[in-house]
Short mmCIF file of N, CA, C and O in Angstrom, two decimals:
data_model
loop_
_atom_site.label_atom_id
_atom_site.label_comp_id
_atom_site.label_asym_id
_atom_site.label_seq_id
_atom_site.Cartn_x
_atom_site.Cartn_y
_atom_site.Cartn_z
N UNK A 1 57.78 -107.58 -2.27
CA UNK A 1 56.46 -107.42 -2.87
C UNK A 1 56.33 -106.02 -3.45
O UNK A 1 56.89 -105.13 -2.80
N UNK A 2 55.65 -105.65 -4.62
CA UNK A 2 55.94 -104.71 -5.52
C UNK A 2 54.07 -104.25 -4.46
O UNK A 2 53.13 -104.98 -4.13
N UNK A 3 54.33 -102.80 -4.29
CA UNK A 3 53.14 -102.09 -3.98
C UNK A 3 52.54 -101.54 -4.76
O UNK A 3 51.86 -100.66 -4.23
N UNK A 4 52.33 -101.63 -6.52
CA UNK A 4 51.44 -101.42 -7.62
C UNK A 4 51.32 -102.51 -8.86
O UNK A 4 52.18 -103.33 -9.19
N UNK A 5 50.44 -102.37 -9.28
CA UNK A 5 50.00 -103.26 -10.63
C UNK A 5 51.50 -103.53 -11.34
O UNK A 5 52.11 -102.46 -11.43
N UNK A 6 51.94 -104.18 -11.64
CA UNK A 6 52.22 -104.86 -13.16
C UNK A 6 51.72 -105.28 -13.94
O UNK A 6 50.71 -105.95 -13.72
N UNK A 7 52.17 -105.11 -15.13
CA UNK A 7 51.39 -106.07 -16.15
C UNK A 7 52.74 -106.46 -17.27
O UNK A 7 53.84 -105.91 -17.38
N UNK A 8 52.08 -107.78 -18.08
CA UNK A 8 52.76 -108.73 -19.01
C UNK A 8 52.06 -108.41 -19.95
O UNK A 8 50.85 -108.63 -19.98
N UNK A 9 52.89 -107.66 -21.13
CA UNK A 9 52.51 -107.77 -22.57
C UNK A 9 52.02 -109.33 -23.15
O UNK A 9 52.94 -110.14 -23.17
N UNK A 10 51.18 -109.65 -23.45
CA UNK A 10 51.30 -110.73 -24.13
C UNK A 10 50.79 -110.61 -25.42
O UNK A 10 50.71 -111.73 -25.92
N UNK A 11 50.34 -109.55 -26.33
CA UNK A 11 49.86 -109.55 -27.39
C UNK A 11 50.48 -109.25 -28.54
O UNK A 11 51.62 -109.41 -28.12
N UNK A 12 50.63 -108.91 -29.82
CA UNK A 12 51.53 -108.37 -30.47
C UNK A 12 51.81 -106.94 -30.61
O UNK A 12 50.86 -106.18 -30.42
N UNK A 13 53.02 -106.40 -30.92
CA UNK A 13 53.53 -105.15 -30.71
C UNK A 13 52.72 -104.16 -30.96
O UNK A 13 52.62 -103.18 -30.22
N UNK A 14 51.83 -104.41 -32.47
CA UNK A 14 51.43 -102.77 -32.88
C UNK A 14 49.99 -102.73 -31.78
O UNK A 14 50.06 -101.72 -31.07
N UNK A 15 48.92 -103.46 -31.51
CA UNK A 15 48.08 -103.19 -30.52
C UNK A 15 48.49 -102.68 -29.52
O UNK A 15 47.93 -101.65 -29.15
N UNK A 16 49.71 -103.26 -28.66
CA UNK A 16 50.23 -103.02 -27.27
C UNK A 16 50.13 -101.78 -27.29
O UNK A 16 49.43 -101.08 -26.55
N UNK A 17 51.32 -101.22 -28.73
CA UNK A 17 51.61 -99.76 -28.69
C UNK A 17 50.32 -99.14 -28.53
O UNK A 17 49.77 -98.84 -27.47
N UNK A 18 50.03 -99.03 -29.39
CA UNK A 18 48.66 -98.01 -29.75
C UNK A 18 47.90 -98.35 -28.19
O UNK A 18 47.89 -97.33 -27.50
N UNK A 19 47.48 -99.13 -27.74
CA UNK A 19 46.90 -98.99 -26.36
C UNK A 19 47.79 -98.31 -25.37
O UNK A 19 47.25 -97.72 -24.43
N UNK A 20 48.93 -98.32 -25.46
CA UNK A 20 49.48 -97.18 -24.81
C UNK A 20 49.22 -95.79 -25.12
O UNK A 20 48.40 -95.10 -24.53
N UNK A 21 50.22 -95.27 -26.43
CA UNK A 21 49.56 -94.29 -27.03
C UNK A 21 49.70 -94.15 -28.72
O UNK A 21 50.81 -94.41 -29.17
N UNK A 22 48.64 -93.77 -29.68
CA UNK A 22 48.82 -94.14 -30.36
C UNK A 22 50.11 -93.00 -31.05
O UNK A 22 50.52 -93.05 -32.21
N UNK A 23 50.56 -92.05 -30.05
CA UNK A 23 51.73 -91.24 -31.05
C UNK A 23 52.73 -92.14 -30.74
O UNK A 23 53.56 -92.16 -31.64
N UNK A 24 52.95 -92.77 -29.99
CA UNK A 24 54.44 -94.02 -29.56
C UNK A 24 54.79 -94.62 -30.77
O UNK A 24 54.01 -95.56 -30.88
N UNK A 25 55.48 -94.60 -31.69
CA UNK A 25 56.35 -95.54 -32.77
C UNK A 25 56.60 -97.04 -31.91
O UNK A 25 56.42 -98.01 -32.64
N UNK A 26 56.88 -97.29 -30.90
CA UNK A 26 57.41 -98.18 -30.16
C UNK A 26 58.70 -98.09 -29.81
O UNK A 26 59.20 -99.07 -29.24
N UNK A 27 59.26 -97.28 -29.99
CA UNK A 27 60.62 -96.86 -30.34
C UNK A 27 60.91 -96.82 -28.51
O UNK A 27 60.07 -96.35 -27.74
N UNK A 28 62.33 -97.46 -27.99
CA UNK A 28 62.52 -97.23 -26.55
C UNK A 28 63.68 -96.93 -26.45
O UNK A 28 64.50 -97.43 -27.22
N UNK A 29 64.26 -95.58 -24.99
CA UNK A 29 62.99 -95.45 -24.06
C UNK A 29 61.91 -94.65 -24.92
O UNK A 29 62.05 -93.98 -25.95
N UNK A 30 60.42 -95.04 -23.86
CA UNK A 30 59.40 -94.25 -24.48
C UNK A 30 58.97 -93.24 -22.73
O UNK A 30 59.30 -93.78 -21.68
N UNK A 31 58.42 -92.18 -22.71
CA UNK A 31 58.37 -91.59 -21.47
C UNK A 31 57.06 -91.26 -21.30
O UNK A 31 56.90 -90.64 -22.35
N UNK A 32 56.13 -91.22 -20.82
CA UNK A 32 54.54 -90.37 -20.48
C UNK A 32 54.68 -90.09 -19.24
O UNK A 32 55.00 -90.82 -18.30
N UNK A 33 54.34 -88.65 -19.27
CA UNK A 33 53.95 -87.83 -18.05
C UNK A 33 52.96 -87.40 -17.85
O UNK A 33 52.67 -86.43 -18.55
N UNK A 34 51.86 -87.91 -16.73
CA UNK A 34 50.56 -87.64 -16.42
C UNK A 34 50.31 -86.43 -15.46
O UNK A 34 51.12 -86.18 -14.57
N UNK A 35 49.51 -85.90 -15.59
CA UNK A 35 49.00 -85.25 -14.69
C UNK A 35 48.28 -85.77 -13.19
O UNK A 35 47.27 -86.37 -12.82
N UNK A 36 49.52 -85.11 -12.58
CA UNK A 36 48.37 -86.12 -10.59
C UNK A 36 47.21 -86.19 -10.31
O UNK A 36 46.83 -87.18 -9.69
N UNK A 37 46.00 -84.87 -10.82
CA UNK A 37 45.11 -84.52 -10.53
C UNK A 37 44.34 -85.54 -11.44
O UNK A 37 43.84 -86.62 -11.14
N UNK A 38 44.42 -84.83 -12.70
CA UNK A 38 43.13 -85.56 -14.03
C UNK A 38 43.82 -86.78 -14.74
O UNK A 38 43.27 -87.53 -15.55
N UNK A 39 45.64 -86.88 -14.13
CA UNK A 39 45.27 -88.17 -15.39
C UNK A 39 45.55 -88.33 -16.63
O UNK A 39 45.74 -89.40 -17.22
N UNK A 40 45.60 -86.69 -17.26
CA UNK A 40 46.20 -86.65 -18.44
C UNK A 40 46.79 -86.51 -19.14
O UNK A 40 46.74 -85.29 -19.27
N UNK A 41 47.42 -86.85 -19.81
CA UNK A 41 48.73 -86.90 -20.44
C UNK A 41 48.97 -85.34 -20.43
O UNK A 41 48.13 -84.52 -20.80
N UNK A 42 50.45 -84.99 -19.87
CA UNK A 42 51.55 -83.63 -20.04
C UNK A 42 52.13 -83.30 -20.84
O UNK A 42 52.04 -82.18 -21.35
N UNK A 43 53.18 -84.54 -21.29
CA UNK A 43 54.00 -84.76 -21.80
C UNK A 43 54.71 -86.22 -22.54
O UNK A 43 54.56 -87.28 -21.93
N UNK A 44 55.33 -86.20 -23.60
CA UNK A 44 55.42 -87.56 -23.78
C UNK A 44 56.48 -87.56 -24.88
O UNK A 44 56.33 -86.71 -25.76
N UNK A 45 57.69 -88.52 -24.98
CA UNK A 45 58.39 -88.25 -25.84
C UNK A 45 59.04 -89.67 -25.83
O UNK A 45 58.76 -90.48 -24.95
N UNK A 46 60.05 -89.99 -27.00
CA UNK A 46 60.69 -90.94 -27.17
C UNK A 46 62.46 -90.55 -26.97
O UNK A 46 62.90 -89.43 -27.21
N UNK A 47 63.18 -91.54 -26.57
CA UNK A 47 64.64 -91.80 -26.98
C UNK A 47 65.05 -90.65 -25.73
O UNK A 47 64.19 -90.17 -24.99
N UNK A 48 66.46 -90.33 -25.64
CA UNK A 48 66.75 -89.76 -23.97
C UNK A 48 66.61 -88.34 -24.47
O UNK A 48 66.67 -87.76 -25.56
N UNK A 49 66.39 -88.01 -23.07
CA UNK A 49 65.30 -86.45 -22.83
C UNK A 49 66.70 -86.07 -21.74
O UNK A 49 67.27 -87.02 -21.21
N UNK A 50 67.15 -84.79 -21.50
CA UNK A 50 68.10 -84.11 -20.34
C UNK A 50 66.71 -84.63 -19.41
O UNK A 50 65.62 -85.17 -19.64
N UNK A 51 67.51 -84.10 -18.18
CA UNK A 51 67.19 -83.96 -16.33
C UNK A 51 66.03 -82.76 -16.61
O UNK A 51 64.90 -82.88 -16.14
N UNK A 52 66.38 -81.74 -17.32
CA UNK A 52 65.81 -80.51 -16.98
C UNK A 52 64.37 -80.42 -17.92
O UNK A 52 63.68 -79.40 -17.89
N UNK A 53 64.04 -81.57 -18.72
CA UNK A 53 63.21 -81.54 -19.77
C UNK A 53 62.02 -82.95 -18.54
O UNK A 53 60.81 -83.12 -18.69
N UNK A 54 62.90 -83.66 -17.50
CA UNK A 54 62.58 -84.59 -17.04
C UNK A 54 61.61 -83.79 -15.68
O UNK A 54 60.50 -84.23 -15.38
N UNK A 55 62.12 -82.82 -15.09
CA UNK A 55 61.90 -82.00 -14.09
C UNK A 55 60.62 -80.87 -14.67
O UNK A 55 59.51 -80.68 -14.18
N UNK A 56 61.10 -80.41 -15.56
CA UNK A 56 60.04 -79.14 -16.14
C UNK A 56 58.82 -80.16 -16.03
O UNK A 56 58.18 -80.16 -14.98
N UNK A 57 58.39 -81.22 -17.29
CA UNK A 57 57.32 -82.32 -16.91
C UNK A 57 56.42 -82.90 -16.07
O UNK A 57 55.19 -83.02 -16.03
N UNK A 58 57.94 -83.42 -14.97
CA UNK A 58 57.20 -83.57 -13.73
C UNK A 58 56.54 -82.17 -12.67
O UNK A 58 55.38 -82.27 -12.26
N UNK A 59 57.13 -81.29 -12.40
CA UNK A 59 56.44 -80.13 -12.23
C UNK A 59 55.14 -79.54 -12.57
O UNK A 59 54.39 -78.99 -11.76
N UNK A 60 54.90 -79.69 -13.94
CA UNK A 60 53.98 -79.22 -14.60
C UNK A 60 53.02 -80.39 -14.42
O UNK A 60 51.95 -80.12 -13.89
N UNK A 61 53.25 -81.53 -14.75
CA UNK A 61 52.38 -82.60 -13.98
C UNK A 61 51.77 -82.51 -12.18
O UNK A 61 50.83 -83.06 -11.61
N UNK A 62 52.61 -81.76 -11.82
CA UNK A 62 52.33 -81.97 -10.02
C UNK A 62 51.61 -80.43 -10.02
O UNK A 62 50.75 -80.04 -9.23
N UNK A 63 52.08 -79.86 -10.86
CA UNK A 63 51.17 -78.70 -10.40
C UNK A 63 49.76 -77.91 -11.57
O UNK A 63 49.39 -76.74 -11.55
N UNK A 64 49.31 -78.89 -12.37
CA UNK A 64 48.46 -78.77 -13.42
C UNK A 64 47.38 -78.43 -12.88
O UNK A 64 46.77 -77.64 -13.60
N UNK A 65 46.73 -78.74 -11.72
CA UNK A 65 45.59 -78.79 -11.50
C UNK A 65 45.38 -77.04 -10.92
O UNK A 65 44.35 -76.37 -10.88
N UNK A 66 46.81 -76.68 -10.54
CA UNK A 66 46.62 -75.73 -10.02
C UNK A 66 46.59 -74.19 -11.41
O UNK A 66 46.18 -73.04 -11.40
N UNK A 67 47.11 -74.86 -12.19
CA UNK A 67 47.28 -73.57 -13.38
C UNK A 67 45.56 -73.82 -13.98
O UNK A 67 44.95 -72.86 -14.46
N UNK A 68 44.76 -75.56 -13.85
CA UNK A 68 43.43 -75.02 -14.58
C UNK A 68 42.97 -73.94 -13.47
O UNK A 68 43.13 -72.73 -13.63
N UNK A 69 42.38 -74.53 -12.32
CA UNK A 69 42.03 -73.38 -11.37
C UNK A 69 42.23 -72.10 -11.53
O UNK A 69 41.20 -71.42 -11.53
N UNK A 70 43.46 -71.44 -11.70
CA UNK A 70 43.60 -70.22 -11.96
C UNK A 70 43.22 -69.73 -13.66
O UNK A 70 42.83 -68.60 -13.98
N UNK A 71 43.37 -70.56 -14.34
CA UNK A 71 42.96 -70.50 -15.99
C UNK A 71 40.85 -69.99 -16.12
O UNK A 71 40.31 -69.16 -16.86
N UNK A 72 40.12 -71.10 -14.89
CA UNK A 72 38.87 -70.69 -14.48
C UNK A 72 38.48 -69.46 -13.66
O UNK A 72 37.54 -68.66 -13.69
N UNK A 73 39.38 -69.61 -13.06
CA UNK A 73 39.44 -68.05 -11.99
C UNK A 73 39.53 -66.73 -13.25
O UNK A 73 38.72 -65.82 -13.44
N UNK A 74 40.70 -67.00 -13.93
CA UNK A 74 40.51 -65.61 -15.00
C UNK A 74 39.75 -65.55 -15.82
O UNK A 74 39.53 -64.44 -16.32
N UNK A 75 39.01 -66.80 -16.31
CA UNK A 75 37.50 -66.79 -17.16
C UNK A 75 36.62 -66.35 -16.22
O UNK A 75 35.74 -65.66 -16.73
N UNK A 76 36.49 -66.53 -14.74
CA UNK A 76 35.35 -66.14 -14.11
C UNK A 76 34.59 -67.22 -14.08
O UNK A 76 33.41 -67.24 -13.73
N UNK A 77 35.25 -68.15 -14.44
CA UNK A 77 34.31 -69.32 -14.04
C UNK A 77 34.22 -70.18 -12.70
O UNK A 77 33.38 -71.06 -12.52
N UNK A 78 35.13 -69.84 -11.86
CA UNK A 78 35.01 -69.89 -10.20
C UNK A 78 35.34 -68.59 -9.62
O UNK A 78 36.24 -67.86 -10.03
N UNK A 79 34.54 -68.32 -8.61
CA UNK A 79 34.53 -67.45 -7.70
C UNK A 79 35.12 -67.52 -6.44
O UNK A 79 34.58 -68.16 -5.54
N UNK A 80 36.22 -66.91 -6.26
CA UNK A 80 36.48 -67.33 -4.81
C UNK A 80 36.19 -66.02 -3.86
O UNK A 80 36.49 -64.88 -4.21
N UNK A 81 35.52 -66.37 -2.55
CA UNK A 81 34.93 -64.89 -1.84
C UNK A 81 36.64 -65.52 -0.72
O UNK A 81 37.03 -64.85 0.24
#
């Protein structure tokens, strides 16, 4: 038993794409890297990517939430006592 959603394309190609994203050509592989926190897209590219382009991504995805925080901290827009 699979422990997340699947889903079945059933519609035609150019909608599918574009509901994914609309920079995707459809072209595969296709890759999106989200952010853990918000969700939003990092990174995203088509056709094979190195390990180290795969790693930088995921990193920056796992730790995004922590560079806005500090991005607000140097605006002064949170205070930490």
């Amino acid at each position: 038993e699979v422990g997340y959603k699947s889903y079945i394309k059933d519609e035609k190609d150019e909608p599918f794409i574009m509901g994914i994203n609309q920079n995707w050509t459809g072209s595969l592989p296709f890759t999106i890297i989200y952010s853990k926190k918000s969700g939003s897209v990092i990174d995203l590219w088509e056709g094979r990517k190195s390990e180290t382009k795969f790693k930088s991504a995921i990193n920056i995805a796992i730790n995004s939430w922590w560079r806005k925080i500090l991005i607000l901290i140097q605006k002064k827009k949170i205070q930490i006592d």
